[in-house]
Short mmCIF file of C-alpha atoms and ligand atoms in Angstrom, two decimals:
data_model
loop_
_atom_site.label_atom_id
_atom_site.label_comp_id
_atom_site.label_asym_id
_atom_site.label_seq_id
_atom_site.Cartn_x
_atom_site.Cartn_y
_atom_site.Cartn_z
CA UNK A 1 -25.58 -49.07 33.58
CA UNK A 2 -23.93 -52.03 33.65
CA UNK A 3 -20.44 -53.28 31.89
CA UNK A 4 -19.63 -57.09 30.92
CA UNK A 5 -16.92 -58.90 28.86
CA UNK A 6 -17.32 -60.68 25.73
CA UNK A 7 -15.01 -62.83 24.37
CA UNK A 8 -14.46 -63.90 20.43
CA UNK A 9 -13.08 -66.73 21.05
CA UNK A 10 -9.89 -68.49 18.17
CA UNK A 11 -13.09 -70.36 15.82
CA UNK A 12 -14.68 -66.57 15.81
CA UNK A 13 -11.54 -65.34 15.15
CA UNK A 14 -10.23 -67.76 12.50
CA UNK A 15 -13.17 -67.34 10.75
CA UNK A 16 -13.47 -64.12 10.30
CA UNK A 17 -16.59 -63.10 12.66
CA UNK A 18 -15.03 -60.23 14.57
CA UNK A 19 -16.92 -57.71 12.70
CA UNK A 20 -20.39 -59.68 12.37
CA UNK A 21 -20.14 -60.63 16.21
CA UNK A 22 -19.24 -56.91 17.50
CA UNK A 23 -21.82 -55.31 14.87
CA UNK A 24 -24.57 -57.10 16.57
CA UNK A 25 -23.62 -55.61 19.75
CA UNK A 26 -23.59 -52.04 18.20
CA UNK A 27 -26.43 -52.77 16.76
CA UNK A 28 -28.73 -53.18 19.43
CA UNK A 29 -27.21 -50.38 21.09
CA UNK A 30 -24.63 -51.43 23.39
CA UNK A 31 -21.42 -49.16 23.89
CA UNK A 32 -17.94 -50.59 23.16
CA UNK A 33 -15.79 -49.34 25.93
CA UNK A 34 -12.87 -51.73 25.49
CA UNK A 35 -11.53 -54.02 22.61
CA UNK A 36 -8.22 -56.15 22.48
CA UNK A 37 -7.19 -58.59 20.04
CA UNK A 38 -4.60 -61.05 21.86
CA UNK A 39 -2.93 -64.58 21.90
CA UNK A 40 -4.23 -65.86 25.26
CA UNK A 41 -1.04 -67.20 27.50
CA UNK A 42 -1.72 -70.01 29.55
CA UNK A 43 -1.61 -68.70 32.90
CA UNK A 44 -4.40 -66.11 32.07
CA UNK A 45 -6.91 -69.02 30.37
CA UNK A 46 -5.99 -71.20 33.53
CA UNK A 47 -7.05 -67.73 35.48
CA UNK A 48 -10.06 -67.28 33.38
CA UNK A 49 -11.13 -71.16 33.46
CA UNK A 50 -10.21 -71.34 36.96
CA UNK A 51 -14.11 -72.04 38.04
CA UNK A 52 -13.91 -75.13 35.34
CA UNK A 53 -10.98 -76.80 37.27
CA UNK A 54 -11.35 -80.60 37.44
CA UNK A 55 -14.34 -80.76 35.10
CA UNK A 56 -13.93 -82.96 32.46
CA UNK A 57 -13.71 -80.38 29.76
CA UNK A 58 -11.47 -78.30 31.35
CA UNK A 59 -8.08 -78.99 29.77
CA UNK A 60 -9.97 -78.95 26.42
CA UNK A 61 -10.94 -75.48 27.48
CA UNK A 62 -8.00 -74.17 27.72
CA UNK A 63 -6.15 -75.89 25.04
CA UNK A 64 -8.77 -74.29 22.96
CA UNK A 65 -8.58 -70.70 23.70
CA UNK A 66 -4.75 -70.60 23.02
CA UNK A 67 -5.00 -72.16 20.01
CA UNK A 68 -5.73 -68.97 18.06
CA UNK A 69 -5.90 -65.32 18.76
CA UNK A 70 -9.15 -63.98 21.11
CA UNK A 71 -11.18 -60.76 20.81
CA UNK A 72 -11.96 -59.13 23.59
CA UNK A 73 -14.65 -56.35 23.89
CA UNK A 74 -16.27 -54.53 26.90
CA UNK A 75 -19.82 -53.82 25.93
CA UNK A 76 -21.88 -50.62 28.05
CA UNK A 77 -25.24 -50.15 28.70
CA UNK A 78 -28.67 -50.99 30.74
CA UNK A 79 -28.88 -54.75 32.15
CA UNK A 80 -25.85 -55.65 29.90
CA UNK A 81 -25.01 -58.91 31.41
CA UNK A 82 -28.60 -60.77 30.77
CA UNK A 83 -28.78 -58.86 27.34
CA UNK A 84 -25.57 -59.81 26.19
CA UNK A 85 -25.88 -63.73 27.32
CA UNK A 86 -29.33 -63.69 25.76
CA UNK A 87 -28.04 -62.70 22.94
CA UNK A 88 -25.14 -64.79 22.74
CA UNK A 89 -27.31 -67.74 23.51
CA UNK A 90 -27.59 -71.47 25.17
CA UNK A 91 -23.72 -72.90 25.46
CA UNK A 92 -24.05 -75.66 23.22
CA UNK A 93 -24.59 -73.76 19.32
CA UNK A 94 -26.51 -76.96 18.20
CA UNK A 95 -29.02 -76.32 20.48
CA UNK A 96 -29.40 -72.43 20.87
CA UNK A 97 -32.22 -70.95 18.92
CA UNK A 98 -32.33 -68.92 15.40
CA UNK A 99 -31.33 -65.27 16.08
CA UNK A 100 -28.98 -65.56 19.11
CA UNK A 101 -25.23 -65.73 17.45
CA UNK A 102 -24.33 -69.04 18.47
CA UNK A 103 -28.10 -69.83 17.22
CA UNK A 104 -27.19 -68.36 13.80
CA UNK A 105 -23.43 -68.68 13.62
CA UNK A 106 -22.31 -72.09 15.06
CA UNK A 107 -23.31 -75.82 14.71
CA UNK A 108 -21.05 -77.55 17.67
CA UNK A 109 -20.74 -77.51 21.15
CA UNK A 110 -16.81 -77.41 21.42
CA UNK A 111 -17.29 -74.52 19.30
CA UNK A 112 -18.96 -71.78 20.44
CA UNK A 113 -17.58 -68.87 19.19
CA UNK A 114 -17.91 -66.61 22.50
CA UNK A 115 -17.34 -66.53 26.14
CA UNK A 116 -19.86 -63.87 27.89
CA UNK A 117 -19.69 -62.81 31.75
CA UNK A 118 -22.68 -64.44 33.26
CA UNK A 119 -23.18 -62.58 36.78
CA UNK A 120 -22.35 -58.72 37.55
CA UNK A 121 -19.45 -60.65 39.82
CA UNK A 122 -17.94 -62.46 37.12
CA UNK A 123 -18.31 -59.08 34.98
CA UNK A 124 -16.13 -57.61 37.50
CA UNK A 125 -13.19 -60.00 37.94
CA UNK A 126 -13.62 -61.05 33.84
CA UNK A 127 -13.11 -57.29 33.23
CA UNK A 128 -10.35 -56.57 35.74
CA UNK A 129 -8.36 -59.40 34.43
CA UNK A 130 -8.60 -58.88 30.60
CA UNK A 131 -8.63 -55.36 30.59
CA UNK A 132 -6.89 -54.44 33.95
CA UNK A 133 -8.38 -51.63 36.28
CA UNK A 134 -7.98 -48.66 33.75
CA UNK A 135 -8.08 -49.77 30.18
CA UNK A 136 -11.90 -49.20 30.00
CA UNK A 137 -12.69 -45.98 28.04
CA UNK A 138 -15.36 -43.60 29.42
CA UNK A 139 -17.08 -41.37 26.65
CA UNK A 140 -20.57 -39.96 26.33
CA UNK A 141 -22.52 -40.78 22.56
CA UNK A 142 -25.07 -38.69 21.88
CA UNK A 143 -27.75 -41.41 20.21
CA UNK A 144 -27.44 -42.57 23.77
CA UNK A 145 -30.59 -40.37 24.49
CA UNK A 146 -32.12 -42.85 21.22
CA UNK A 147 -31.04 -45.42 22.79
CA UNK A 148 -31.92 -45.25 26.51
CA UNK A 149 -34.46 -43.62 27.71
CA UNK A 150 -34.57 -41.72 31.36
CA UNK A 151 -36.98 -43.76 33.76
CA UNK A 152 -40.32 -41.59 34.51
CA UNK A 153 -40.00 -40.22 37.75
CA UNK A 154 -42.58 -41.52 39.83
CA UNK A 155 -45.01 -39.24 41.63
P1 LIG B 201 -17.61 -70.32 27.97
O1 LIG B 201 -18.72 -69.35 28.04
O2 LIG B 201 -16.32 -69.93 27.40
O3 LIG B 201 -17.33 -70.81 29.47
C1 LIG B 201 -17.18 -72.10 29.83
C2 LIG B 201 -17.09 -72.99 28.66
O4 LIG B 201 -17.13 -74.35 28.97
C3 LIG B 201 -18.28 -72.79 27.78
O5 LIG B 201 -18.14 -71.56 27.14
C4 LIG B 201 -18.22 -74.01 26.89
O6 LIG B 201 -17.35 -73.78 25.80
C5 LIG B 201 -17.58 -75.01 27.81
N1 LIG B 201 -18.47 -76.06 28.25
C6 LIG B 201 -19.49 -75.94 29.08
N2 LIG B 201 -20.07 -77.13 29.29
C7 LIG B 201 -19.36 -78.01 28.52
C8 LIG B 201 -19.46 -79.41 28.28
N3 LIG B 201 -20.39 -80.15 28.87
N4 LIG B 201 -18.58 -79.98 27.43
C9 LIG B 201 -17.64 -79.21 26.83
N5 LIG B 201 -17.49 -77.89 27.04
C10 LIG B 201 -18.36 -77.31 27.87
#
């Protein structure tokens, strides 16, 4: 089982796509195990950015996620890193497909409603630094067992 962060980022916010963007994550199954809805300081979207440093989009980065208020969610379940990004879709919304959210949801590159961990180390540190070591919430749902199945055992 794997854990990764999502972020609605201010355009999702302002425009009222919480609930459409976190829906589609419950609807395919995944577990919310964290949610925070926050005014990003600078020192934590300088933190979060910090691989972007001296890229020419960087300050705009930044400048953009504390423009507004940010979602945050923690999202459970089986390969939830890929899953989540392939749902999320390519970067730039003018150019991912129909049916991923930016696909369906957005129409420019500078914005892209969501930030999604893209490696199980980047899950890790994303986590730890929106959420801090214990803010996740551990709890058992029982349509897990509709939702996941046990792997055969092999003989
Ligand atoms: P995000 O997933 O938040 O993480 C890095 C962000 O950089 C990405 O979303 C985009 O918003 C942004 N980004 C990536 N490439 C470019 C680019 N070429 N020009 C502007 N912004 C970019």
């Amino acid at each position: 089982m794997q854990r990764t962060l999502v972020l609605a980022k201010p355009d999702a916010v302002q425009r009222g796509l919480i609930g459409e963007i976190i829906g589609r994550f419950e609807r395919k199954g995944l577990k919310v195990v964290g949610l925070r809805l926050l005014h990003v300081s600078r020192e934590l979207a300088e933190e979060h950015y910090a691989v972007h440093v001296g890229k020419h989009f960087y300050g705009g980065l930044v400048e953009f996620i504390t423009s507004g208020p940010v979602a945050a969610f923690a999202l459970e379940g089986p390969d939830a890193i890929a899953v989540v990004r392939r749902m999320v879709g390519k970067t730039m919304p003018n150019e991912a497909e129909p049916g991923t959210i930016r696909g369906d949801l957005g129409v420019s590159g500078l914005r892209n409603l969501l930030h999604a961990s893209d490696a199980p180390e980047t899950a890790d540190s994303e986590l730890a630094l929106w959420f801090g070591a214990d803010a996740l919430v551990h709890y058992a749902r029982e349509i897990d067992a509709w939702i996941v199945a046990e792997e055969p055992t092999r003989t």
